[in-house]
XYZ file of C-alpha atoms in Angstrom:
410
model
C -81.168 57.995 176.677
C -80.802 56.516 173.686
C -82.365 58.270 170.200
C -84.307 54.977 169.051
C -83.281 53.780 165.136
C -86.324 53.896 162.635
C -87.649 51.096 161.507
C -87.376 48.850 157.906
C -89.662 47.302 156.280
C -88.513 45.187 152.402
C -91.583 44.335 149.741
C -90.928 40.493 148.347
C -92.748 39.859 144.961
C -93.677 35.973 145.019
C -94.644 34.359 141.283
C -97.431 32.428 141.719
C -99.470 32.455 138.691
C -98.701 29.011 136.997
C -98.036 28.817 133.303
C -100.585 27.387 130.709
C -100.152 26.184 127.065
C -100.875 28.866 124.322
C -101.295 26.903 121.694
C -100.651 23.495 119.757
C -100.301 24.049 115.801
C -99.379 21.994 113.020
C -95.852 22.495 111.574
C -96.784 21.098 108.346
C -99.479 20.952 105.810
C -102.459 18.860 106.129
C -103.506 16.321 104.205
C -100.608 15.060 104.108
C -98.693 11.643 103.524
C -95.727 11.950 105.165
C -94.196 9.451 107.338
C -93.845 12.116 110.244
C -95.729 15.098 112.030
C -94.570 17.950 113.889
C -96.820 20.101 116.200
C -95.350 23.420 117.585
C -96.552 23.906 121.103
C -96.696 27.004 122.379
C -96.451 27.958 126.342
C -97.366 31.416 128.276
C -93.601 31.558 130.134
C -90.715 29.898 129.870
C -91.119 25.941 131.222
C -88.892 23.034 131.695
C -89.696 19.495 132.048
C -91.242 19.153 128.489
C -91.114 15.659 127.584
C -93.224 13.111 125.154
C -94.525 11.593 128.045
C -96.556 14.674 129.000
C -98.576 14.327 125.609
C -100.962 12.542 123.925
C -101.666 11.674 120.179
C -105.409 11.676 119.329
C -105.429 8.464 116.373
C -108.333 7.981 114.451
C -108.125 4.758 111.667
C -103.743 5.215 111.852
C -101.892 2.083 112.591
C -99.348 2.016 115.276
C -98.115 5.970 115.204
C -96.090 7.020 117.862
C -93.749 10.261 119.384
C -90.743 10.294 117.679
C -89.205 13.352 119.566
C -89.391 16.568 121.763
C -87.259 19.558 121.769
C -86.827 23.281 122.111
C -86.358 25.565 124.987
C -88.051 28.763 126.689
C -91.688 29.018 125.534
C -91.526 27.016 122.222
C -91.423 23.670 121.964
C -91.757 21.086 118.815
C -93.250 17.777 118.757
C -93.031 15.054 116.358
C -94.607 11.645 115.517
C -94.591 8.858 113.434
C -97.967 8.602 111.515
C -97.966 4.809 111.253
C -99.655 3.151 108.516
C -103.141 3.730 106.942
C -105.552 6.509 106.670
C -106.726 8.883 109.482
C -106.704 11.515 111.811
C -103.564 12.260 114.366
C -103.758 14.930 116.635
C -101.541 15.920 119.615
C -103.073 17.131 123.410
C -101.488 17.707 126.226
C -103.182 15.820 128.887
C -100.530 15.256 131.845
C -98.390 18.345 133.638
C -95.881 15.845 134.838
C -92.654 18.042 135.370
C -93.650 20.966 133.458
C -92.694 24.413 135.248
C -91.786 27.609 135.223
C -89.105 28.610 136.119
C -89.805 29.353 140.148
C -91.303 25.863 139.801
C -94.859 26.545 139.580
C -96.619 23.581 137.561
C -98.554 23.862 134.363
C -102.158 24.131 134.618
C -105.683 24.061 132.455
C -104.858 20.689 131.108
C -106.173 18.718 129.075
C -105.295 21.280 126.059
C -106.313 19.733 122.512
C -103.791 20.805 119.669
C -104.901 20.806 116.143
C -105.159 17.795 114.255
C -103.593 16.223 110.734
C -105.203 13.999 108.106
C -102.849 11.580 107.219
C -103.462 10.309 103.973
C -102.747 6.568 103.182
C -99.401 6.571 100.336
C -100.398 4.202 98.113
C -96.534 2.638 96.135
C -96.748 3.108 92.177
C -94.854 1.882 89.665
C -94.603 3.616 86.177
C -93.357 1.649 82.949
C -92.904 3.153 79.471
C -93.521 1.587 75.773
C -93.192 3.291 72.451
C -95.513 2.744 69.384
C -92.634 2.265 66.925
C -89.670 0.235 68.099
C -87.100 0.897 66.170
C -88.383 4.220 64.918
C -86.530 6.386 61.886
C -85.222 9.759 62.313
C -87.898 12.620 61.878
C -90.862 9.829 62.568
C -93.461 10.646 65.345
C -93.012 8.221 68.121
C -95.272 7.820 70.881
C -94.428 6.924 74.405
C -97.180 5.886 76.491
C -96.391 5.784 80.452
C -99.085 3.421 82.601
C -98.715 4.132 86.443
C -100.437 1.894 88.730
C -100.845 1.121 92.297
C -101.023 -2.558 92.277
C -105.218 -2.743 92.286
C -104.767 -0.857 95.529
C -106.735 2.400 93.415
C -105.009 3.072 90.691
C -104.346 7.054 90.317
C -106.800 7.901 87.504
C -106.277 11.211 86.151
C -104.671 12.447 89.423
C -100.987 13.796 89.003
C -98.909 14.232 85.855
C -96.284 12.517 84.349
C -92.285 13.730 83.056
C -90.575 12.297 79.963
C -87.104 12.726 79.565
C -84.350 11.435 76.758
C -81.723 10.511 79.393
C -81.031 13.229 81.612
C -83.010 16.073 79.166
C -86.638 17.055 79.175
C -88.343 16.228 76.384
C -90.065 19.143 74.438
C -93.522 19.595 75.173
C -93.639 16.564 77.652
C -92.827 17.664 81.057
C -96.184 18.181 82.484
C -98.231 15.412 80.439
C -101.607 14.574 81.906
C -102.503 11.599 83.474
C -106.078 9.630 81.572
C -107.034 6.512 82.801
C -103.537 5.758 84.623
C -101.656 6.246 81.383
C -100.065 9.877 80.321
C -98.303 10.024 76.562
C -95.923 11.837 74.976
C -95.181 12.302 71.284
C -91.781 13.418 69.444
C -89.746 13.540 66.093
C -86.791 15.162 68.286
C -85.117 11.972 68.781
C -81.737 11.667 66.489
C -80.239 8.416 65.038
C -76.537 9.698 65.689
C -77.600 9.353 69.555
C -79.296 6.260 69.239
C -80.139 4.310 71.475
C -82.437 6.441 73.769
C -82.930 5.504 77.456
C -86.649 7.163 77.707
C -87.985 7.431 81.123
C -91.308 7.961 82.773
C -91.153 10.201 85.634
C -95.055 10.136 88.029
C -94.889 13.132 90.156
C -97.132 11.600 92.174
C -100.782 13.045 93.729
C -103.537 13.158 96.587
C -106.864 13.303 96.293
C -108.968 13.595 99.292
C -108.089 10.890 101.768
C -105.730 8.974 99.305
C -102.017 9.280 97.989
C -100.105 7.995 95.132
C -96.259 7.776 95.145
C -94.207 8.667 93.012
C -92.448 6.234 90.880
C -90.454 5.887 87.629
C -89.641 3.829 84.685
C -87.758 3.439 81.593
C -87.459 2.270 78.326
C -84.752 1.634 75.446
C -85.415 3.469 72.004
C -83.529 2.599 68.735
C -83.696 5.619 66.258
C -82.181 4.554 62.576
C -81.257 6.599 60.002
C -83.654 8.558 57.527
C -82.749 7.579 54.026
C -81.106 10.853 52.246
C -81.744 10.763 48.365
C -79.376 13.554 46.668
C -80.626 14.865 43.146
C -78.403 16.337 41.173
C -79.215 20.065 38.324
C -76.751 20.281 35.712
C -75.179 23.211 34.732
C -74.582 23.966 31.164
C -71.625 24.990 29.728
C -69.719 26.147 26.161
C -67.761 23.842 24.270
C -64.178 23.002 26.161
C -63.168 19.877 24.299
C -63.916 17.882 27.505
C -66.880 15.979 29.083
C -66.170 17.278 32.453
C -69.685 18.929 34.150
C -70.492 20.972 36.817
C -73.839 20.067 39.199
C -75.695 21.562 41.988
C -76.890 19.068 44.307
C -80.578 18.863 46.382
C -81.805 16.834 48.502
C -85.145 15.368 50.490
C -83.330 15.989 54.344
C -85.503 17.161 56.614
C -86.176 21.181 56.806
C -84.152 23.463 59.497
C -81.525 20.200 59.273
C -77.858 21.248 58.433
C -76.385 18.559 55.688
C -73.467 19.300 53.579
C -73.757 17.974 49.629
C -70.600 17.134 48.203
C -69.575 15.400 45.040
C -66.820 13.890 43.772
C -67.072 14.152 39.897
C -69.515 14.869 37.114
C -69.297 14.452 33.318
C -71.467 14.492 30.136
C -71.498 10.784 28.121
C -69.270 12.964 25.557
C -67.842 16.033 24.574
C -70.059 17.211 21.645
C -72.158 20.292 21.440
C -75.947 19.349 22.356
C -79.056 20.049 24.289
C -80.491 17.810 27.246
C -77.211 15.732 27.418
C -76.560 13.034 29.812
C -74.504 13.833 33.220
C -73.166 11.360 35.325
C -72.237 12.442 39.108
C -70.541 10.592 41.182
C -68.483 10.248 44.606
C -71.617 11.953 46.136
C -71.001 12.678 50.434
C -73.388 13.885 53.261
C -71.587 15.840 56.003
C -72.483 18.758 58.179
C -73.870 19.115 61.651
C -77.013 16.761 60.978
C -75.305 14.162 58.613
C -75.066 11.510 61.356
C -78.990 10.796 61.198
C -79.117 9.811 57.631
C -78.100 6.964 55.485
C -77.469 7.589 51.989
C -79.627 5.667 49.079
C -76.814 5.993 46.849
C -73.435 7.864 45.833
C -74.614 8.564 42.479
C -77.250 10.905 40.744
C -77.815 12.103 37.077
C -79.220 14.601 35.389
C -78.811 16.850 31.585
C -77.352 19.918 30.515
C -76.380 21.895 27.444
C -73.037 21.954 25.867
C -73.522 24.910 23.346
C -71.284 25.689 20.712
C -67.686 27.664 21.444
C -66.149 31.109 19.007
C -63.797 29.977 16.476
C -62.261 33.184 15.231
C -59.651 32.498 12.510
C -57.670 35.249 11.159
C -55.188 36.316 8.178
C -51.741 37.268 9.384
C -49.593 40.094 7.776
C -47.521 38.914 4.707
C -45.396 40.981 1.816
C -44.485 39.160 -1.525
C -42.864 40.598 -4.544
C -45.150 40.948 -7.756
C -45.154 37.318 -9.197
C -48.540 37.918 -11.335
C -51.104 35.869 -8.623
C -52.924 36.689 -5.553
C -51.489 33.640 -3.519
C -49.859 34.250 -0.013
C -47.190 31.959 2.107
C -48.507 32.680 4.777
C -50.831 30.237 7.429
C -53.875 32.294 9.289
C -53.900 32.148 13.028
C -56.668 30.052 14.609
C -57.781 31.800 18.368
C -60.509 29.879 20.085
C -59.802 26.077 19.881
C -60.966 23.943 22.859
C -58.203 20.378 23.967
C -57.190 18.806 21.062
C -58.897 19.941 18.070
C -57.431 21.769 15.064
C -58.049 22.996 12.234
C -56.129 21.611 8.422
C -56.526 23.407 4.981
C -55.660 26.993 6.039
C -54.857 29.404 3.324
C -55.572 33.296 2.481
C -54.645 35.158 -0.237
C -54.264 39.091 -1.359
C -57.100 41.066 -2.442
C -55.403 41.339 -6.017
C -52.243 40.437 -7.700
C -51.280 44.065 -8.070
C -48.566 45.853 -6.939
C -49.647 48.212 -3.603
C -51.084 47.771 -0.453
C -53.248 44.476 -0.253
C -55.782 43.329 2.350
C -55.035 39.388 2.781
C -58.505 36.933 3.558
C -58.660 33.649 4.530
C -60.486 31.048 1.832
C -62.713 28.589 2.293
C -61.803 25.178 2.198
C -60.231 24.727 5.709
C -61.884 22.192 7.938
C -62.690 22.146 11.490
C -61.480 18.762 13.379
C -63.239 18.092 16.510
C -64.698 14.856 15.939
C -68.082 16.483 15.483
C -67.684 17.821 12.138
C -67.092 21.506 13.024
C -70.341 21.586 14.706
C -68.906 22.118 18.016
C -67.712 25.679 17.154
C -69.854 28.855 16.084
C -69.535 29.297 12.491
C -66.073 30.698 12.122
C -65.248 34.634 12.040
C -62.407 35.272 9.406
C -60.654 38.485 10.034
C -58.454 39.832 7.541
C -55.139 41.641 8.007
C -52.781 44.315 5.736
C -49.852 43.210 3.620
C -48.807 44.245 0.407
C -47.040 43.354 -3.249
C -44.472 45.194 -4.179
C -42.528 45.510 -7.481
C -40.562 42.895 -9.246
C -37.050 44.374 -10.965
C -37.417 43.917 -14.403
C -33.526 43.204 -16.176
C -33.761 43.300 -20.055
C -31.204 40.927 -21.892
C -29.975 40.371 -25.453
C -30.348 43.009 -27.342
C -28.000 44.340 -30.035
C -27.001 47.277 -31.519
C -27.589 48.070 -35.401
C -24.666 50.726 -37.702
C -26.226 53.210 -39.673
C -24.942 55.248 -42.558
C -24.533 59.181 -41.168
């Protein structure tokens, strides 16, 4: 007959084994104060069928919180809640299997599975407002700003959190971190400039928990007025020599504040007159502020004075060159040369004369007996040197006239 056909046989692997929740952790710190929770819950397989209904939240003390969402996929899902109003406890269990299963359809199992739990801490609102100790204030002063925070009576914030002052949008120096004493935080500064004036201040409360209770964060603000810091420009003089004019040169100082950049500038300075003299009078006028820092001052006033020497100028006066025939005196035609006078001053009654009224070479001197005119009586000029020069006499022709001649016997 027949050979007969062997046999088959086929192995079928069936998944039975249900799946069961890992874990339940919290997605976000704890204590915390925010308005929502998440939970990541973990599963041993993939499941479907994960919905809020399959969960409870475990409230102790929380008003009204409630599932705000489920998603994710596979074998991680996230859960999140509203954590209602108050202070508390909120945790999240799984208590019901409802449609969770894996995927051949096998339902979860070891339920009830308690997730880890959040203290929610109650946000208490704050509100922040800002004074200064000197309103206006000047440039350069110290002003203080004092920031209060407070939660309405609700329990105030104490020393918990810090606060942040700012001029405008800009931190101020050495008050971004200021400590919070008894609700209030200050912060002191000379940084504030008149040109920028006025200065919207604000107060910024970071905020702070502290055990089972939370303060908001909050802000306010404040208007500062920042005048000018009264410049006073003094004024050295600088001496000079004799130039027939009262005009004066200055260097100008003044009381600004150090590390500030502020241009001096003058318009004119002069001595109350022109004479030769010691701690004299000056007069400056026209005086300007400019530079980088000008804008935060206000001049006292555009004028200064001070003194300064006027000491006395060379006069030189010399003998020029001259030649004369012989005419028996020492006398010359000749006017000396005057080097050294200052504007309008001159000097009358010039004469010099030959060293003899011999015939040679002759040195020619000036005389005394000239005088000095500079309204002061000569006394603006050093006494005078007199130089001397060459010149000479020379012969006269002698012509002999009327003479007559005598006969003689031989």
């Amino acid at each position: 007959g027949n050979a007969g056909t062997p046999a088959t046989s086929a192995r079928i692997l069936v998944d039975t084994a249900p799946p069961t929740v890992s874990s339940i952790l919290r997605a976000d710190a704890s204590p915390t104060s925010a308005a929502s929770v998440s939970w990541t819950v973990t599963f041993s397989e993939s499941v479907t069928g994960v919905v809020a209904g399959n969960f409870a939240l475990a409230n102790t003390g929380l008003g009204s919180p409630s599932f705000t969402g489920v998603t994710g996929s596979g074998t991680t899902w996230t859960v999140t809640a509203s954590t209602g109003t108050g202070t508390g406890t909120l945790g999240l269990n799984l208590t019901s299997a409802g449609s969770i299963v894996d995927v051949v359809g096998n339902a979860i199992t070891g339920l009830p599975f308690t997730g880890e739990v959040y203290t929610i801490v109650a946000s208490l609102a704050t509100t922040t407002s800002v004074v200064s100790d000197i309103h206006p204030s000047i440039y350069g002063e110290n002003v203080t700003f004092t920031a209060t925070v407070s939660a309405g009576g609700f329990g105030d914030p104490g020393v918990n959190g810090t606060v942040a002052f700012f001029d405008g949008v800009t931190p101020i120096a050495g008050c971004s971190s200021a400590p919070l004493v008894s609700n209030q935080a200050t912060c002191i500064t000379s940084s504030l400039t008149a040109a920028d004036s006025p200065h919207s201040i604000t107060a910024v409360y970071s905020g702070a928990t502290s055990g089972l209770t939370s303060w908001g964060p909050s802000s306010g603000s404040t208007s500062q007025t920042v005048n000018p810091r009264s410049i006073t420009v003094s004024a050295t003089g600088i001496n000079k020599v004799y130039d027939g004019g009262t005009t004066a040169a200055v260097t100008l100082g003044s009381d600004k504040l150090g590390g500030d950049v502020v241009d001096l500038h003058y318009a004119g300075a002069s001595f109350a007159d022109k004479n030769v003299g010691t701690g004299k009078p000056v007069g400056v006028t026209g005086i300007t502020i400019n530079g980088l820092d000008a804008g935060n001052y206000s001049l006292t006033s555009t004028s200064a004075s001070t003194t300064a020497n006027i000491t006395a100028a060379p006069l030189t006066i010399s003998a020029v060159t001259d030649t004369k025939i012989y005419d028996g005196n020492n006398t010359s035609s000749a006017t000396p040369s005057v080097a050294g006078l200052q504007g309008s001053d001159t000097v009358t009654g010039l004469v010099q004369q030959y060293d003899s009224a011999d015939v040679g070479p002759r040195t020619l001197s000036v005389i005394a007996g000239y005088a000095v005119n500079d309204g002061n009586g000569g006394a603006n000029y050093q006494t005078p040197t007199l130089a001397t020069a060459a010149g000479s006499i020379t012969a006269k022709a002698l012509h002999v006239s009327g003479l007559t001649a005598e006969n003689k016997a031989y």
